[in-house]
CSV table of C-alpha atoms in Angstrom, one decimal:
chain,number,residue,atom,x,y,z
A,1376,SER,CA,-32.0,4.7,5.4
A,1377,ARG,CA,-28.3,3.9,5.4
A,1378,TYR,CA,-26.0,6.8,5.8
A,1379,TYR,CA,-22.2,6.6,5.5
A,1380,ARG,CA,-19.8,9.4,6.0
A,1381,GLU,CA,-16.4,10.0,7.5
A,1382,VAL,CA,-16.1,10.9,11.2
A,1383,LEU,CA,-13.8,14.0,11.3
A,1384,PRO,CA,-10.8,14.1,13.6
A,1385,GLY,CA,-12.0,15.0,17.1
A,1386,GLU,CA,-15.6,14.7,16.2
A,1387,ILE,CA,-18.1,13.3,18.6
A,1388,VAL,CA,-21.0,11.7,16.8
A,1389,LYS,CA,-24.4,10.5,18.1
A,1390,ILE,CA,-26.1,7.9,15.9
A,1391,SER,CA,-29.7,7.2,16.6
A,1392,ARG,CA,-32.4,5.4,14.6
A,1393,TYR,CA,-33.5,8.8,13.3
A,1394,ASP,CA,-30.3,10.6,12.3
A,1395,VAL,CA,-26.6,11.2,12.8
A,1396,GLN,CA,-25.8,14.3,14.9
A,1397,THR,CA,-22.5,16.0,15.6
A,1398,LEU,CA,-22.4,16.7,19.3
A,1399,ASP,CA,-19.0,18.4,19.3
A,1400,VAL,CA,-15.7,18.7,17.5
A,1401,VAL,CA,-12.7,18.8,19.8
A,1402,PRO,CA,-10.4,21.4,18.4
A,1403,ARG,CA,-6.8,20.6,17.5
A,1404,PRO,CA,-4.0,22.4,19.4
A,1405,GLU,CA,-3.4,25.6,17.4
A,1406,GLY,CA,-1.2,25.2,14.4
A,1407,ASP,CA,-0.8,21.4,14.6
A,1408,PRO,CA,-1.6,19.7,11.3
A,1409,SER,CA,-3.6,16.5,11.4
A,1410,ALA,CA,-1.6,13.2,11.4
A,1411,PHE,CA,-3.8,10.6,9.6
A,1412,CYS,CA,-1.9,7.3,9.2
A,1413,ILE,CA,-0.5,7.3,5.7
A,1414,PHE,CA,-0.3,3.5,5.7
A,1415,GLU,CA,-4.1,3.3,5.8
A,1416,TYR,CA,-3.9,4.5,2.2
A,1417,VAL,CA,-1.0,2.1,1.2
A,1418,TYR,CA,-2.1,-1.1,2.9
A,1419,PHE,CA,-4.7,-1.4,5.7
A,1420,ALA,CA,-7.9,0.1,4.2
A,1421,ARG,CA,-10.4,-1.4,1.9
A,1422,PRO,CA,-10.0,0.1,-1.6
A,1423,ASP,CA,-13.6,1.5,-1.5
A,1424,SER,CA,-13.0,3.4,1.8
A,1425,ILE,CA,-13.1,7.1,1.6
A,1426,PHE,CA,-10.8,9.1,3.8
A,1427,GLU,CA,-10.3,12.9,3.7
A,1428,GLY,CA,-12.8,13.1,0.9
A,1429,GLN,CA,-10.9,10.7,-1.5
A,1430,MET,CA,-11.2,7.1,-2.4
A,1431,VAL,CA,-8.4,4.8,-1.3
A,1432,TYR,CA,-8.4,3.0,-4.7
A,1433,SER,CA,-7.7,6.3,-6.4
A,1434,VAL,CA,-4.8,7.1,-4.1
A,1435,ARG,CA,-3.3,3.7,-4.7
A,1436,ARG,CA,-3.6,4.2,-8.5
A,1437,ARG,CA,-1.8,7.5,-8.2
A,1438,CYS,CA,1.0,5.9,-6.2
A,1439,GLY,CA,1.4,3.5,-9.1
A,1440,GLN,CA,1.6,6.3,-11.6
A,1441,GLN,CA,4.1,8.2,-9.4
A,1442,LEU,CA,6.2,5.0,-9.1
A,1443,ALA,CA,6.2,4.7,-12.9
A,1444,ILE,CA,7.7,8.3,-13.0
A,1445,GLU,CA,10.3,7.5,-10.4
A,1446,ALA,CA,11.2,4.0,-11.4
A,1447,PRO,CA,10.5,3.0,-15.0
A,1448,VAL,CA,12.1,-0.1,-16.4
A,1449,GLU,CA,12.5,-1.8,-19.8
A,1450,ALA,CA,9.9,-4.5,-19.7
A,1451,ASP,CA,7.1,-6.3,-21.6
A,1452,LEU,CA,4.2,-6.3,-19.1
A,1453,VAL,CA,3.1,-5.1,-15.6
A,1454,SER,CA,1.4,-7.4,-13.1
A,1455,THR,CA,0.9,-7.9,-9.4
A,1456,VAL,CA,0.4,-10.5,-6.7
A,1457,PRO,CA,-3.4,-10.6,-6.4
A,1458,GLU,CA,-4.9,-8.5,-5.3
A,1459,SER,CA,-4.1,-5.8,-2.9
A,1460,ALA,CA,-1.7,-3.9,-5.2
A,1461,THR,CA,-3.9,-4.1,-8.3
A,1462,PRO,CA,-4.8,-0.4,-8.3
A,1463,ALA,CA,-1.1,0.6,-8.1
A,1464,ALA,CA,-0.2,-1.9,-10.8
A,1465,LEU,CA,-2.9,-0.5,-13.1
A,1466,GLY,CA,-1.6,3.0,-12.5
A,1467,TYR,CA,2.0,2.0,-13.2
A,1468,ALA,CA,1.0,0.2,-16.4
A,1469,GLN,CA,-1.1,3.1,-17.6
A,1470,LYS,CA,1.7,5.6,-17.0
A,1471,CYS,CA,4.4,3.4,-18.6
A,1472,GLY,CA,2.2,2.5,-21.6
A,1473,LEU,CA,2.7,-1.2,-20.9
A,1474,PRO,CA,-0.1,-3.8,-20.8
A,1475,TYR,CA,-1.4,-5.0,-17.4
A,1476,VAL,CA,-1.5,-8.8,-17.5
A,1477,GLU,CA,-2.4,-11.3,-14.8
A,1478,VAL,CA,0.5,-13.7,-14.1
A,1479,LEU,CA,-1.0,-15.4,-11.0
A,1480,CYS,CA,-4.5,-16.3,-10.0
A,1481,LYS,CA,-5.7,-16.9,-6.5
A,1482,ASN,CA,-6.4,-20.6,-5.8
A,1483,ARG,CA,-9.9,-20.6,-4.3
A,1484,TYR,CA,-9.9,-24.3,-3.6
A,1485,VAL,CA,-7.2,-24.4,-1.0
A,1486,GLY,CA,-8.2,-25.9,2.3
A,1487,ARG,CA,-5.5,-26.5,4.9
A,1488,THR,CA,-6.6,-30.0,5.7
A,1489,PHE,CA,-6.6,-31.7,2.4
A,1490,ILE,CA,-3.3,-30.5,0.9
A,1491,GLN,CA,-0.7,-33.0,1.5
A,1492,PRO,CA,2.5,-31.1,2.5
A,1493,ASN,CA,5.2,-32.5,0.4
A,1494,MET,CA,8.7,-30.9,0.2
A,1495,ARG,CA,8.0,-28.8,-2.9
A,1496,LEU,CA,4.8,-27.3,-1.4
A,1497,ARG,CA,6.7,-26.5,1.7
A,1498,GLN,CA,9.5,-24.7,-0.3
A,1499,LEU,CA,6.9,-22.9,-2.3
A,1500,GLY,CA,4.1,-22.0,0.2
A,1501,VAL,CA,2.8,-19.8,-2.5
A,1502,ALA,CA,2.2,-22.7,-4.9
A,1503,LYS,CA,-0.8,-23.6,-2.7
A,1504,LYS,CA,-2.1,-20.1,-2.8
A,1505,PHE,CA,-1.6,-19.1,-6.4
A,1506,GLY,CA,-2.0,-20.7,-9.8
A,1507,VAL,CA,0.5,-19.7,-12.5
A,1508,LEU,CA,-0.8,-18.2,-15.8
A,1509,SER,CA,2.5,-19.1,-17.6
A,1510,ASP,CA,1.2,-18.5,-21.1
A,1511,ASN,CA,0.8,-14.9,-20.2
A,1512,PHE,CA,4.5,-14.2,-19.4
A,1513,LYS,CA,6.7,-17.0,-20.8
A,1514,GLY,CA,9.9,-15.5,-22.2
A,1515,LYS,CA,8.9,-12.0,-21.2
A,1516,ARG,CA,10.2,-9.3,-18.9
A,1517,VAL,CA,7.8,-8.9,-16.0
A,1518,VAL,CA,7.3,-5.9,-13.6
A,1519,ILE,CA,5.6,-7.0,-10.4
A,1520,ILE,CA,4.0,-4.2,-8.4
A,1521,ASP,CA,3.7,-4.9,-4.7
A,1522,ASP,CA,2.1,-2.6,-2.1
A,1523,SER,CA,4.8,-3.1,0.5
A,1524,ILE,CA,7.7,-5.4,1.4
A,1525,VAL,CA,8.0,-5.6,5.1
A,1526,ARG,CA,10.2,-8.7,5.9
A,1527,GLY,CA,11.0,-9.8,2.4
A,1528,ASN,CA,10.1,-13.4,2.8
A,1529,THR,CA,6.8,-13.5,1.0
A,1530,ILE,CA,7.9,-12.1,-2.4
A,1531,SER,CA,11.0,-14.5,-2.8
A,1532,PRO,CA,9.1,-17.7,-3.5
A,1533,ILE,CA,6.8,-15.8,-5.9
A,1534,ILE,CA,9.7,-14.6,-7.9
A,1535,LYS,CA,11.1,-18.1,-7.9
A,1536,LEU,CA,7.8,-19.5,-9.1
A,1537,LEU,CA,7.6,-16.9,-12.0
A,1538,ARG,CA,11.2,-17.7,-13.1
A,1539,GLU,CA,10.6,-21.5,-13.0
A,1540,SER,CA,7.5,-20.9,-15.1
A,1541,GLY,CA,9.4,-19.0,-17.8
A,1542,ALA,CA,9.6,-15.3,-16.9
A,1543,LYS,CA,12.7,-13.9,-18.6
A,1544,GLU,CA,13.2,-11.1,-16.1
A,1545,VAL,CA,11.4,-10.2,-12.9
A,1546,HIS,CA,11.5,-6.6,-11.7
A,1547,ILE,CA,9.9,-5.6,-8.4
A,1548,ARG,CA,8.4,-2.1,-7.9
A,1549,VAL,CA,7.0,-1.3,-4.5
A,1550,ALA,CA,4.2,1.3,-4.3
A,1551,SER,CA,5.2,2.5,-0.8
A,1552,PRO,CA,8.5,3.5,0.9
A,1553,PRO,CA,10.4,1.0,3.0
A,1554,ILE,CA,9.1,0.6,6.6
A,1555,ARG,CA,12.0,1.4,8.9
A,1556,PHE,CA,10.5,2.4,12.3
A,1557,PRO,CA,8.1,0.9,14.8
A,1558,CYS,CA,4.6,2.4,15.1
A,1559,TYR,CA,3.6,3.5,18.6
A,1560,MET,CA,0.2,4.6,17.5
A,1561,GLY,CA,-1.4,1.1,17.7
A,1562,ILE,CA,-0.2,-0.7,14.5
A,1563,ASN,CA,1.6,-3.9,15.2
A,1564,ILE,CA,4.7,-3.4,13.0
A,1565,PRO,CA,7.4,-6.0,13.4
A,1566,THR,CA,10.5,-5.1,15.5
A,1567,LYS,CA,13.1,-2.9,13.9
A,1568,GLU,CA,15.4,-5.9,13.6
A,1569,GLU,CA,12.8,-7.9,11.6
A,1570,LEU,CA,12.2,-5.1,9.1
A,1571,ILE,CA,14.1,-5.9,5.9
A,1572,ALA,CA,14.9,-2.2,5.4
A,1573,ASN,CA,17.0,-2.2,8.5
A,1574,ARG,CA,18.9,-5.4,7.7
A,1575,PRO,CA,22.2,-5.8,5.8
A,1576,GLU,CA,20.4,-7.7,3.1
A,1577,PHE,CA,18.6,-4.4,2.1
A,1578,LEU,CA,21.8,-3.1,0.6
A,1579,ASP,CA,21.5,-5.8,-2.1
A,1580,LEU,CA,17.7,-6.5,-1.8
A,1581,ALA,CA,17.3,-7.6,-5.5
A,1582,ASN,CA,19.9,-10.3,-5.1
A,1583,TYR,CA,18.4,-11.3,-1.7
A,1584,ILE,CA,14.9,-11.8,-3.0
A,1585,GLY,CA,16.0,-13.1,-6.4
A,1586,ALA,CA,14.7,-10.2,-8.5
A,1587,ASP,CA,16.5,-8.4,-11.4
A,1588,SER,CA,15.8,-5.0,-9.7
A,1589,VAL,CA,13.8,-3.6,-6.8
A,1590,VAL,CA,12.8,0.1,-6.4
A,1591,TYR,CA,10.5,1.5,-3.7
A,1592,LEU,CA,8.3,4.6,-4.0
A,1593,SER,CA,9.9,7.7,-2.3
A,1594,VAL,CA,8.3,9.2,0.8
A,1595,GLU,CA,7.8,12.5,-1.2
A,1596,GLY,CA,6.1,10.5,-3.9
A,1597,LEU,CA,3.7,8.8,-1.5
A,1598,VAL,CA,2.9,12.1,0.3
A,1599,SER,CA,2.2,13.9,-3.0
A,1600,SER,CA,0.0,11.0,-4.2
A,1601,VAL,CA,-2.0,11.1,-1.0
A,1602,GLN,CA,-2.3,14.9,-0.8
A,1603,GLU,CA,-2.7,16.0,-4.4
A,1604,SER,CA,-6.5,15.5,-4.4
A,1605,ILE,CA,-6.9,17.0,-0.9
A,1606,ARG,CA,-5.1,20.1,-1.9
A,1607,ALA,CA,-7.2,20.5,-5.0
A,1608,GLN,CA,-10.4,20.2,-2.9
A,1609,GLU,CA,-9.0,22.7,-0.4
A,1610,ASN,CA,-8.1,25.2,-3.1
A,1611,GLU,CA,-11.6,24.9,-4.7
A,1612,ASN,CA,-13.2,25.4,-1.3
A,1613,SER,CA,-11.0,28.4,-0.4
A,1614,LEU,CA,-11.9,30.0,-3.7
A,1615,LYS,CA,-15.6,29.6,-2.8
A,1616,THR,CA,-15.2,30.7,0.8
A,1617,HIS,CA,-12.2,33.0,0.4
A,1618,LYS,CA,-10.6,31.2,3.4
A,1619,SER,CA,-7.4,29.3,3.0
A,1620,ARG,CA,-6.3,26.4,5.1
A,1621,ALA,CA,-3.0,26.0,3.4
A,1622,GLY,CA,-0.3,24.1,5.2
A,1623,LYS,CA,-2.8,22.3,7.6
A,1624,ILE,CA,-2.8,19.0,5.7
A,1625,GLY,CA,-0.7,16.5,7.5
A,1626,HIS,CA,-0.1,12.7,7.6
A,1627,CYS,CA,1.8,10.5,10.0
A,1628,THR,CA,4.8,9.0,8.2
A,1629,ALA,CA,6.6,7.8,11.4
A,1630,CYS,CA,7.0,4.2,10.3
A,1631,LEU,CA,8.8,5.5,7.1
A,1632,THR,CA,10.8,8.5,8.5
A,1633,GLY,CA,11.0,8.1,12.3
A,1634,GLU,CA,9.3,11.6,12.6
A,1635,TYR,CA,6.5,11.0,15.1
A,1636,PRO,CA,3.5,13.4,15.3
A,1637,VAL,CA,3.7,13.4,19.1
A,1638,GLU,CA,6.6,13.5,21.4
A,1639,LEU,CA,7.5,10.1,22.8
A,1640,GLU,CA,7.8,10.1,26.5
A,1641,TRP,CA,10.6,7.5,27.0
């Protein structure tokens, strides 16, 4: 039978045709909280993944709800660029009481070889990738939820496309904080200079990408969205076992804050 579960930090697991055995759990140095990559929740992981006892989809939805608390906007509808930020967009819409409406659909019929690259397609690389559902947003104020803006060059043509297709206003809300620092733990983040958050354009990002407004989720908002359910589980467990592990929950936010979980040796 198939058996899925999370491998704990430091756990050594033996998988045989008969069972899954824990051979050992390497203890963490005393007092150090764990430092699970917070960007797994935001971006990398599949939405049906379960980390730390919670589903990634649910965390992304909570990020969207938190973003609605931090950065509401007068608008008519909430949408997203399909489809990685859909859970966050649904959370945002639900919290704001606005309808979630599709404004773009993925074009499944794109093959690199049989699209003739004319000038317009080159200007709007996204035109190949997405179809525009213009009836859904013509004359309306649209909030687009994105999961992250790293360099800033992917969202611009999408905003342009929506405006050309009749959107009255386009507001961008990002369900994660700006990435500012390199990751030394194995994720290939662009260089500091390439990150839009470190460039002068970031000071007027809305104007740079052609949006009416842009707001990112705060680091505190992301951390609370990720940890809320873990804390609730821990409290429930400590009530049952009368043992508290308070303060031991930790996540790596180095790419957002520059605070690395280990000392860098250079």
